[in-house]
mmCIF file of C-alpha atoms and ligand atoms in Angstrom:
data_model
loop_
_atom_site.group_PDB
_atom_site.id
_atom_site.type_symbol
_atom_site.label_atom_id
_atom_site.label_comp_id
_atom_site.label_asym_id
_atom_site.label_seq_id
_atom_site.Cartn_x
_atom_site.Cartn_y
_atom_site.Cartn_z
ATOM 1 C CA MET N 1 0.012 -0.084 -0.103
ATOM 2 C CA LYS N 2 1.263 3.574 -0.788
ATOM 3 C CA THR N 3 2.059 6.018 1.895
ATOM 4 C CA ILE N 4 0.694 9.487 1.250
ATOM 5 C CA VAL N 5 1.880 12.477 3.420
ATOM 6 C CA SER N 6 0.663 16.137 3.297
ATOM 7 C CA GLY N 7 0.188 19.006 5.611
ATOM 8 C CA MET N 8 -0.650 22.868 5.767
ATOM 9 C CA ARG N 9 0.360 25.664 7.792
ATOM 10 C CA PRO N 10 -2.260 27.000 10.099
ATOM 11 C CA THR N 11 -2.394 30.559 8.886
ATOM 12 C CA GLY N 12 -5.993 31.668 8.876
ATOM 13 C CA ASN N 13 -8.872 30.257 7.179
ATOM 14 C CA LEU N 14 -8.767 27.637 4.443
ATOM 15 C CA HIS N 15 -9.332 29.043 1.062
ATOM 16 C CA LEU N 16 -10.380 27.526 -2.280
ATOM 17 C CA GLY N 17 -6.977 27.480 -3.637
ATOM 18 C CA SER N 18 -5.569 25.054 -0.751
ATOM 19 C CA TYR N 19 -8.960 23.018 -0.895
ATOM 20 C CA PHE N 20 -8.504 22.257 -4.713
ATOM 21 C CA GLY N 21 -4.878 22.448 -4.913
ATOM 22 C CA ALA N 22 -3.926 20.044 -1.923
ATOM 23 C CA LEU N 23 -6.667 18.902 0.453
ATOM 24 C CA LYS N 24 -9.376 17.534 -2.038
ATOM 25 C CA ASN N 25 -6.731 15.032 -3.483
ATOM 26 C CA PHE N 26 -5.587 13.870 -0.045
ATOM 27 C CA ILE N 27 -9.258 13.415 0.809
ATOM 28 C CA ARG N 28 -9.627 10.911 -2.247
ATOM 29 C CA LEU N 29 -6.392 9.188 -1.374
ATOM 30 C CA GLN N 30 -7.459 8.578 2.108
ATOM 31 C CA GLN N 31 -9.848 5.742 0.883
ATOM 32 C CA GLU N 32 -7.086 3.804 -0.596
ATOM 33 C CA ALA N 33 -3.713 4.563 0.961
ATOM 34 C CA ASN N 34 -1.898 4.846 4.224
ATOM 35 C CA CYS N 35 -2.400 8.465 4.783
ATOM 36 C CA TYR N 36 -0.735 11.121 7.199
ATOM 37 C CA PHE N 37 -2.219 14.832 7.143
ATOM 38 C CA PHE N 38 -0.755 17.158 9.803
ATOM 39 C CA VAL N 39 -0.997 20.714 10.880
ATOM 40 C CA ALA N 40 2.366 22.341 9.979
ATOM 41 C CA ASP N 41 2.826 24.694 13.034
ATOM 42 C CA TYR N 42 6.380 24.508 13.144
ATOM 43 C CA HIS N 43 6.652 25.812 9.646
ATOM 44 C CA SER N 44 4.457 28.967 10.646
ATOM 45 C CA LEU N 45 7.197 29.975 13.267
ATOM 46 C CA THR N 46 9.410 31.568 10.423
ATOM 47 C CA THR N 47 7.050 34.639 10.617
ATOM 48 C CA HIS N 48 6.921 34.751 14.423
ATOM 49 C CA PRO N 49 3.213 34.550 15.051
ATOM 50 C CA ASN N 50 1.775 35.693 18.291
ATOM 51 C CA PRO N 51 1.725 32.337 20.193
ATOM 52 C CA THR N 52 -1.950 32.666 21.260
ATOM 53 C CA ASN N 53 -3.035 33.361 17.752
ATOM 54 C CA LEU N 54 -0.995 30.321 16.536
ATOM 55 C CA HIS N 55 -2.423 27.910 19.126
ATOM 56 C CA GLN N 56 -6.068 29.104 17.955
ATOM 57 C CA SER N 57 -5.247 28.814 14.377
ATOM 58 C CA VAL N 58 -4.223 25.185 14.765
ATOM 59 C CA LYS N 59 -7.708 24.412 16.300
ATOM 60 C CA THR N 60 -9.236 26.248 13.534
ATOM 61 C CA VAL N 61 -7.675 24.789 10.698
ATOM 62 C CA LEU N 62 -8.265 21.387 12.109
ATOM 63 C CA ALA N 63 -11.844 21.800 12.457
ATOM 64 C CA GLN N 64 -11.927 22.933 8.748
ATOM 65 C CA TYR N 65 -9.728 20.082 7.418
ATOM 66 C CA ILE N 66 -12.265 17.616 9.174
ATOM 67 C CA ALA N 67 -15.331 19.687 7.779
ATOM 68 C CA CYS N 68 -13.825 19.374 4.389
ATOM 69 C CA GLY N 69 -13.997 15.632 4.592
ATOM 70 C CA LEU N 70 -10.640 14.686 6.034
ATOM 71 C CA ASP N 71 -11.572 11.682 7.989
ATOM 72 C CA PRO N 72 -9.407 10.683 11.145
ATOM 73 C CA GLU N 73 -10.927 7.075 10.921
ATOM 74 C CA LYS N 74 -9.030 6.605 7.534
ATOM 75 C CA ALA N 75 -6.160 8.962 7.876
ATOM 76 C CA THR N 76 -3.760 9.814 10.681
ATOM 77 C CA VAL N 77 -4.415 13.347 11.358
ATOM 78 C CA TYR N 78 -1.866 15.239 13.688
ATOM 79 C CA ILE N 79 -0.253 18.300 14.762
ATOM 80 C CA GLN N 80 3.335 18.561 13.577
ATOM 81 C CA SER N 81 4.837 19.997 17.068
ATOM 82 C CA GLN N 82 3.451 16.972 18.840
ATOM 83 C CA VAL N 83 5.623 14.663 16.956
ATOM 84 C CA PRO N 84 9.152 16.139 17.890
ATOM 85 C CA GLU N 85 10.860 13.261 15.972
ATOM 86 C CA VAL N 86 10.336 15.491 12.805
ATOM 87 C CA VAL N 87 12.793 17.857 14.397
ATOM 88 C CA GLU N 88 15.624 15.442 14.754
ATOM 89 C CA LEU N 89 15.313 14.232 11.029
ATOM 90 C CA TYR N 90 15.144 18.040 10.257
ATOM 91 C CA MET N 91 18.828 18.227 11.913
ATOM 92 C CA PHE N 92 20.081 15.338 10.157
ATOM 93 C CA LEU N 93 18.859 16.392 6.783
ATOM 94 C CA ASN N 94 20.293 19.758 7.582
ATOM 95 C CA MET N 95 23.816 18.440 7.565
ATOM 96 C CA ASN N 96 23.641 17.702 4.033
ATOM 97 C CA ALA N 97 21.656 20.533 2.854
ATOM 98 C CA TYR N 98 23.846 23.097 1.413
ATOM 99 C CA LEU N 99 23.685 26.902 1.330
ATOM 100 C CA GLY N 100 23.774 27.513 -2.304
ATOM 101 C CA GLU N 101 20.792 25.217 -2.939
ATOM 102 C CA LEU N 102 18.721 26.622 -0.247
ATOM 103 C CA GLU N 103 19.355 30.033 -1.316
ATOM 104 C CA ARG N 104 18.042 29.277 -4.943
ATOM 105 C CA VAL N 105 14.630 27.962 -3.738
ATOM 106 C CA THR N 106 11.895 30.412 -5.448
ATOM 107 C CA SER N 107 9.803 30.497 -2.300
ATOM 108 C CA PHE N 108 12.652 31.599 -0.158
ATOM 109 C CA LYS N 109 13.796 34.169 -2.708
ATOM 110 C CA ASP N 110 10.154 35.559 -2.648
ATOM 111 C CA LYS N 111 10.012 35.813 1.109
ATOM 112 C CA VAL N 112 13.455 37.606 1.160
ATOM 113 C CA ARG N 113 11.984 40.103 -1.225
ATOM 114 C CA GLN N 114 8.892 40.643 0.599
ATOM 115 C CA ASN N 115 10.384 40.694 4.047
ATOM 116 C CA PRO N 116 14.116 41.569 3.727
ATOM 117 C CA GLN N 117 14.511 42.275 7.601
ATOM 118 C CA ASN N 118 13.513 38.683 8.614
ATOM 119 C CA VAL N 119 15.543 36.360 6.756
ATOM 120 C CA ASN N 120 16.038 33.873 9.368
ATOM 121 C CA ALA N 121 17.656 30.287 9.468
ATOM 122 C CA GLY N 122 14.218 28.520 9.803
ATOM 123 C CA LEU N 123 13.222 30.346 6.533
ATOM 124 C CA LEU N 124 16.174 29.285 4.635
ATOM 125 C CA THR N 125 15.862 25.565 5.800
ATOM 126 C CA TYR N 126 11.990 25.570 5.430
ATOM 127 C CA PRO N 127 12.583 22.928 2.612
ATOM 128 C CA THR N 128 14.702 20.539 4.783
ATOM 129 C CA LEU N 129 11.924 20.748 7.440
ATOM 130 C CA MET N 130 9.310 20.066 4.836
ATOM 131 C CA ALA N 131 11.474 17.083 3.431
ATOM 132 C CA ALA N 132 11.601 15.846 7.090
ATOM 133 C CA ASP N 133 7.879 15.875 7.431
ATOM 134 C CA ILE N 134 7.644 13.728 4.271
ATOM 135 C CA LEU N 135 10.407 11.359 4.719
ATOM 136 C CA LEU N 136 9.447 10.714 8.375
ATOM 137 C CA HIS N 137 6.883 8.447 7.160
ATOM 138 C CA LYS N 138 8.675 7.362 4.018
ATOM 139 C CA ALA N 139 5.929 8.782 1.654
ATOM 140 C CA ASP N 140 5.406 7.704 -1.798
ATOM 141 C CA ALA N 141 3.438 10.856 -2.771
ATOM 142 C CA VAL N 142 2.496 14.127 -1.406
ATOM 143 C CA PRO N 143 -0.941 16.025 -2.658
ATOM 144 C CA VAL N 144 0.188 19.526 -3.019
ATOM 145 C CA GLY N 145 -0.551 22.719 -5.365
ATOM 146 C CA LYS N 146 1.873 23.531 -8.095
ATOM 147 C CA ASP N 147 3.689 25.979 -5.863
ATOM 148 C CA GLN N 148 5.283 23.208 -4.012
ATOM 149 C CA GLU N 149 6.604 21.422 -6.664
ATOM 150 C CA GLN N 150 10.257 22.635 -6.345
ATOM 151 C CA HIS N 151 10.046 21.687 -2.469
ATOM 152 C CA LEU N 152 9.309 18.072 -3.587
ATOM 153 C CA GLU N 153 12.282 18.115 -5.961
ATOM 154 C CA MET N 154 14.537 19.170 -2.933
ATOM 155 C CA THR N 155 12.939 16.363 -0.896
ATOM 156 C CA ARG N 156 13.922 13.919 -3.520
ATOM 157 C CA THR N 157 17.625 15.485 -3.569
ATOM 158 C CA PHE N 158 17.885 15.208 0.366
ATOM 159 C CA ALA N 159 16.386 11.689 0.156
ATOM 160 C CA ASN N 160 18.874 10.466 -2.476
ATOM 161 C CA ARG N 161 21.966 12.131 -0.886
ATOM 162 C CA PHE N 162 21.232 10.363 2.403
ATOM 163 C CA ASN N 163 20.847 7.058 0.522
ATOM 164 C CA HIS N 164 24.104 7.632 -1.377
ATOM 165 C CA MET N 165 26.070 8.965 1.655
ATOM 166 C CA TYR N 166 25.213 5.915 3.710
ATOM 167 C CA GLN N 167 25.171 3.434 0.803
ATOM 168 C CA VAL N 168 21.593 2.382 1.672
ATOM 169 C CA ASP N 169 18.339 2.126 -0.259
ATOM 170 C CA TYR N 170 16.419 3.595 2.468
ATOM 171 C CA PHE N 171 14.234 6.748 1.637
ATOM 172 C CA LYS N 172 11.881 6.646 -1.397
ATOM 173 C CA GLU N 173 11.578 9.497 -3.820
ATOM 174 C CA PRO N 174 8.307 11.090 -3.180
ATOM 175 C CA ILE N 175 6.327 12.751 -5.932
ATOM 176 C CA ALA N 176 4.071 15.648 -5.738
ATOM 177 C CA TRP N 177 0.627 14.120 -6.502
ATOM 178 C CA ASN N 178 -2.616 15.329 -8.227
ATOM 179 C CA PHE N 179 -5.409 13.381 -9.697
ATOM 180 C CA GLY N 180 -5.455 15.378 -12.824
ATOM 181 C CA ASN N 181 -2.522 15.206 -15.247
ATOM 182 C CA GLU N 182 -0.851 18.254 -13.881
ATOM 183 C CA LEU N 183 -0.419 20.016 -10.237
ATOM 184 C CA VAL N 184 -3.385 22.742 -9.677
ATOM 185 C CA LYS N 185 -2.869 26.481 -9.774
ATOM 186 C CA VAL N 186 -6.288 27.924 -8.645
ATOM 187 C CA PRO N 187 -6.272 31.819 -9.587
ATOM 188 C CA GLY N 188 -7.425 34.498 -7.419
ATOM 189 C CA LEU N 189 -10.071 37.128 -8.368
ATOM 190 C CA ASP N 190 -7.632 40.147 -8.986
ATOM 191 C CA GLY N 191 -6.411 38.713 -12.276
ATOM 192 C CA SER N 192 -2.919 38.200 -11.111
ATOM 193 C CA GLY N 193 -1.273 35.180 -9.462
ATOM 194 C CA LYS N 194 -2.697 32.157 -7.560
ATOM 195 C CA MET N 195 -5.358 32.409 -4.844
ATOM 196 C CA SER N 196 -3.422 32.805 -1.608
ATOM 197 C CA LYS N 197 -4.256 34.117 1.914
ATOM 198 C CA SER N 198 -1.137 36.511 1.426
ATOM 199 C CA GLU N 199 -2.803 38.206 -1.428
ATOM 200 C CA ALA N 200 -5.650 40.799 -1.153
ATOM 201 C CA GLU N 201 -8.578 39.628 0.912
ATOM 202 C CA SER N 202 -11.009 40.526 -1.793
ATOM 203 C CA ALA N 203 -9.110 38.255 -4.266
ATOM 204 C CA THR N 204 -9.246 35.074 -2.086
ATOM 205 C CA ILE N 205 -12.414 32.708 -1.650
ATOM 206 C CA TYR N 206 -12.513 31.379 1.933
ATOM 207 C CA LEU N 207 -14.625 28.444 2.570
ATOM 208 C CA VAL N 208 -16.214 30.178 5.557
ATOM 209 C CA ASP N 209 -17.202 33.116 3.409
ATOM 210 C CA GLU N 210 -20.815 34.257 4.070
ATOM 211 C CA PRO N 211 -23.064 34.361 0.977
ATOM 212 C CA SER N 212 -23.095 38.066 0.741
ATOM 213 C CA VAL N 213 -19.230 38.364 1.027
ATOM 214 C CA LEU N 214 -18.737 35.582 -1.433
ATOM 215 C CA LYS N 215 -21.119 37.294 -3.890
ATOM 216 C CA LYS N 216 -19.427 40.802 -3.434
ATOM 217 C CA LYS N 217 -16.053 39.252 -4.034
ATOM 218 C CA ILE N 218 -17.080 37.648 -7.370
ATOM 219 C CA MET N 219 -19.098 40.692 -8.615
ATOM 220 C CA ARG N 220 -16.032 42.879 -8.219
ATOM 221 C CA ALA N 221 -13.570 40.509 -9.662
ATOM 222 C CA LYS N 222 -11.427 42.080 -12.439
ATOM 223 C CA THR N 223 -12.619 41.606 -16.033
ATOM 224 C CA ASP N 224 -11.532 43.287 -19.425
ATOM 225 C CA ALA N 225 -13.586 45.399 -21.993
ATOM 226 C CA GLY N 226 -14.971 42.207 -23.521
ATOM 227 C CA PRO N 227 -14.259 40.094 -26.758
ATOM 228 C CA GLN N 228 -13.524 42.462 -29.508
ATOM 229 C CA GLU N 229 -14.239 40.265 -32.260
ATOM 230 C CA PRO N 230 -15.327 36.458 -32.693
ATOM 231 C CA ASN N 231 -12.977 33.655 -31.332
ATOM 232 C CA SER N 232 -10.482 36.059 -29.825
ATOM 233 C CA PRO N 233 -8.257 34.604 -27.103
ATOM 234 C CA LYS N 234 -9.436 35.317 -23.367
ATOM 235 C CA SER N 235 -7.410 37.709 -21.179
ATOM 236 C CA VAL N 236 -5.805 36.247 -18.033
ATOM 237 C CA GLU N 237 -8.682 37.785 -15.917
ATOM 238 C CA ILE N 238 -11.577 36.052 -18.005
ATOM 239 C CA GLU N 239 -9.362 32.831 -18.163
ATOM 240 C CA ASN N 240 -9.276 33.041 -14.423
ATOM 241 C CA LEU N 241 -13.029 33.366 -14.051
ATOM 242 C CA PHE N 242 -13.441 30.383 -16.359
ATOM 243 C CA SER N 243 -10.974 28.431 -14.425
ATOM 244 C CA LEU N 244 -12.907 28.898 -11.197
ATOM 245 C CA MET N 245 -15.977 28.034 -12.980
ATOM 246 C CA LYS N 246 -14.537 24.685 -13.902
ATOM 247 C CA LEU N 247 -14.198 23.965 -10.206
ATOM 248 C CA VAL N 248 -17.684 24.490 -9.370
ATOM 249 C CA SER N 249 -20.099 24.765 -12.241
ATOM 250 C CA LYS N 250 -21.667 22.079 -14.463
ATOM 251 C CA SER N 251 -19.930 21.519 -17.955
ATOM 252 C CA GLU N 252 -23.090 22.603 -19.933
ATOM 253 C CA VAL N 253 -22.862 26.126 -18.084
ATOM 254 C CA ILE N 254 -19.317 26.517 -18.844
ATOM 255 C CA GLU N 255 -20.029 25.456 -22.388
ATOM 256 C CA GLN N 256 -22.702 27.986 -22.682
ATOM 257 C CA PHE N 257 -20.397 30.858 -21.572
ATOM 258 C CA ASP N 258 -17.676 29.735 -23.700
ATOM 259 C CA LYS N 259 -20.005 29.931 -26.745
ATOM 260 C CA ALA N 260 -21.259 33.342 -25.565
ATOM 261 C CA TYR N 261 -17.174 34.429 -25.295
ATOM 262 C CA ALA N 262 -16.606 33.237 -28.849
ATOM 263 C CA ASP N 263 -19.509 34.911 -30.481
ATOM 264 C CA CYS N 264 -19.068 38.119 -28.489
ATOM 265 C CA SER N 265 -22.420 37.986 -26.917
ATOM 266 C CA ILE N 266 -21.261 37.373 -23.346
ATOM 267 C CA ARG N 267 -22.051 39.671 -20.402
ATOM 268 C CA TYR N 268 -19.568 39.578 -17.555
ATOM 269 C CA GLY N 269 -22.273 40.477 -15.090
ATOM 270 C CA ASP N 270 -24.111 37.229 -16.182
ATOM 271 C CA LEU N 271 -21.059 35.240 -15.992
ATOM 272 C CA LYS N 272 -20.051 36.614 -12.368
ATOM 273 C CA LYS N 273 -23.633 35.996 -11.205
ATOM 274 C CA GLN N 274 -23.565 32.346 -12.285
ATOM 275 C CA LEU N 275 -20.140 31.903 -10.885
ATOM 276 C CA ALA N 276 -21.291 33.270 -7.391
ATOM 277 C CA GLU N 277 -24.356 31.130 -7.465
ATOM 278 C CA ASP N 278 -22.373 28.089 -8.197
ATOM 279 C CA MET N 279 -19.812 28.842 -5.747
ATOM 280 C CA GLU N 280 -22.189 29.350 -2.931
ATOM 281 C CA ASN N 281 -23.850 26.184 -3.558
ATOM 282 C CA PHE N 282 -20.347 24.437 -3.276
ATOM 283 C CA ILE N 283 -19.379 26.140 -0.174
ATOM 284 C CA ALA N 284 -22.716 26.348 1.698
ATOM 285 C CA PRO N 285 -22.499 22.571 2.899
ATOM 286 C CA ILE N 286 -18.746 23.021 3.846
ATOM 287 C CA ARG N 287 -19.613 26.372 5.628
ATOM 288 C CA GLU N 288 -22.066 24.765 7.550
ATOM 289 C CA ARG N 289 -19.864 21.797 8.646
ATOM 290 C CA ILE N 290 -17.018 23.987 9.634
ATOM 291 C CA HIS N 291 -19.333 25.926 12.069
ATOM 292 C CA GLU N 292 -20.666 22.612 13.713
ATOM 293 C CA MET N 293 -17.111 21.389 13.766
ATOM 294 C CA GLU N 294 -15.697 24.361 15.385
ATOM 295 C CA SER N 295 -17.680 24.178 18.589
ATOM 296 C CA ASN N 296 -16.815 20.454 18.985
ATOM 297 C CA THR N 297 -13.369 21.063 20.680
ATOM 298 C CA GLU N 298 -13.546 17.666 22.785
ATOM 299 C CA TYR N 299 -13.835 15.714 19.595
ATOM 300 C CA LEU N 300 -11.217 17.697 18.003
ATOM 301 C CA SER N 301 -8.734 17.205 20.800
ATOM 302 C CA ARG N 302 -9.371 13.435 20.925
ATOM 303 C CA ILE N 303 -8.728 12.848 17.352
ATOM 304 C CA ALA N 304 -5.539 15.099 17.613
ATOM 305 C CA LYS N 305 -4.198 12.818 20.293
ATOM 306 C CA GLU N 306 -5.020 9.631 18.667
ATOM 307 C CA GLY N 307 -3.382 10.934 15.375
ATOM 308 C CA CYS N 308 -0.458 11.985 17.425
ATOM 309 C CA ASP N 309 0.109 8.580 18.948
ATOM 310 C CA ASN N 310 -0.167 6.942 15.491
ATOM 311 C CA ALA N 311 2.304 9.328 13.870
ATOM 312 C CA ILE N 312 4.900 8.950 16.611
ATOM 313 C CA ALA N 313 4.894 5.235 16.340
ATOM 314 C CA SER N 314 5.775 5.701 12.578
ATOM 315 C CA ALA N 315 8.154 8.393 13.174
ATOM 316 C CA GLN N 316 9.967 6.751 16.061
ATOM 317 C CA GLN N 317 10.691 3.600 13.764
ATOM 318 C CA THR N 318 12.187 5.962 11.146
ATOM 319 C CA ILE N 319 14.327 7.980 13.636
ATOM 320 C CA ARG N 320 15.683 4.555 15.017
ATOM 321 C CA GLU N 321 16.611 3.366 11.644
ATOM 322 C CA VAL N 322 18.035 6.710 10.653
ATOM 323 C CA ARG N 323 20.306 6.891 13.645
HETATM 324 P P1 ADP E 1 -1.423 29.964 0.846
HETATM 325 O O1 ADP E 1 -0.691 30.111 -0.574
HETATM 326 O O2 ADP E 1 -2.562 30.714 0.780
HETATM 327 O O3 ADP E 1 -0.477 30.446 2.022
HETATM 328 P P2 ADP E 1 -0.719 27.401 1.770
HETATM 329 O O4 ADP E 1 0.832 27.743 1.734
HETATM 330 O O5 ADP E 1 -1.396 27.180 3.184
HETATM 331 O O6 ADP E 1 -1.532 28.528 1.040
HETATM 332 O O7 ADP E 1 -1.108 26.313 0.900
HETATM 333 C C1 ADP E 1 -1.401 24.962 1.205
HETATM 334 C C2 ADP E 1 -1.585 24.058 0.242
HETATM 335 O O8 ADP E 1 -2.521 24.378 -0.641
HETATM 336 C C3 ADP E 1 -0.207 23.726 -0.575
HETATM 337 O O9 ADP E 1 -0.206 22.336 -0.822
HETATM 338 C C4 ADP E 1 -0.386 24.623 -1.704
HETATM 339 O O10 ADP E 1 0.383 24.098 -2.814
HETATM 340 C C5 ADP E 1 -1.928 24.527 -1.956
HETATM 341 N N1 ADP E 1 -2.474 25.672 -2.672
HETATM 342 C C6 ADP E 1 -2.490 27.047 -1.952
HETATM 343 N N2 ADP E 1 -2.935 27.783 -2.761
HETATM 344 C C7 ADP E 1 -3.130 27.216 -3.962
HETATM 345 C C8 ADP E 1 -3.803 27.572 -5.152
HETATM 346 N N3 ADP E 1 -4.190 29.014 -5.355
HETATM 347 N N4 ADP E 1 -3.767 26.791 -6.153
HETATM 348 C C9 ADP E 1 -3.447 25.390 -5.938
HETATM 349 N N5 ADP E 1 -2.836 25.111 -4.724
HETATM 350 C C10 ADP E 1 -2.875 25.830 -3.809
HETATM 351 N N1 LIG E 2 5.107 23.883 2.448
HETATM 352 C C1 LIG E 2 3.595 23.491 2.473
HETATM 353 C C2 LIG E 2 2.785 24.966 2.175
HETATM 354 O O1 LIG E 2 3.339 25.935 2.138
HETATM 355 C C3 LIG E 2 3.280 23.162 3.953
HETATM 356 C C4 LIG E 2 3.901 21.712 4.252
HETATM 357 C C5 LIG E 2 4.879 21.757 5.260
HETATM 358 C C6 LIG E 2 3.823 20.532 3.562
HETATM 359 N N2 LIG E 2 5.486 20.476 5.450
HETATM 360 C C7 LIG E 2 4.644 19.751 4.285
HETATM 361 C C8 LIG E 2 3.074 20.072 2.514
HETATM 362 C C9 LIG E 2 4.766 18.296 4.065
HETATM 363 C C10 LIG E 2 3.206 18.551 2.172
HETATM 364 C C11 LIG E 2 4.076 17.834 2.826
HETATM 365 O O2 LIG E 2 1.697 24.605 1.979
#
């Protein structure tokens, strides 16, 4: 049976990008594989969060994962900091992680640009900690979005380097996983890059967004002046709206708007109205389950404890063997 590992940092609410990019694939895999899913709270420390907020966020996201369908009966669900073995593996891997390669990581370079006054060693070695998360359970595959591809490449490098250095065939080479042919990148509503919690609040759709908020965000999404001649290519802004539609709308609805775009009869107001309606239908049941789950603190503590026991058993075996 294949082993699957994935995790997410507990920063704020879950958005549509993380759901479709990573979580949904994990939820499908939990039916058929040996699955570990964790809240990556150590990874959050690179930005020095307020401890009370961080502890609260861990509980919030855990409730949201479960509300989305992550099933603690099928997958091992745990909190990274409750399995300290990962820190030991991180240390071992750091001995063979080189400054040059860590400095070349795109996400590191982005963070340095955004926040030049906080270039700490934890940030630099973020990919080693991530590799430790994955190798700790000897994962075969890791459901993540497209932005994590390079981190997976580094994980394979560290795994190989370890095997080579100690002349063993121990760690596998885990791959970034998506059920489609390609890793997913869900766009934001502002016509620029991917949907992300670090982008403008108005460009990101959260699974807890109330109907009025959701509608307002979508109705204000960026568009263009409209197709100027039949069968013209779509601008990035319009392509993004269609991409979001593909996640939640029926194929005949998409076809209808595609046709209207091609013959220049499309009205962007109608397109957005339809998208808002289909998005609300998709989000409503999840939002409801999130609200129910958030008040269920006893249940959440119990599953985190059970998951942690399971994860520790797997982690301890790896650490024994690595030592
Ligand atoms: P954010 O980018 O908002 O900080 P995270 O870093 O918490 O999101 O991402 C958690 C997971 O969700 C990662 O596997 C990431 O690749 C995936 N993900 C996040 N945003 C998107 C997106 N817009 N499209 C596809 N996958 C995404
Ligand atoms: N780096 C991932 C993100 O930003 C989070 C993460 C940490 C992760 N460790 C992981 C994802 C291990 C998959 C496997 O979303």
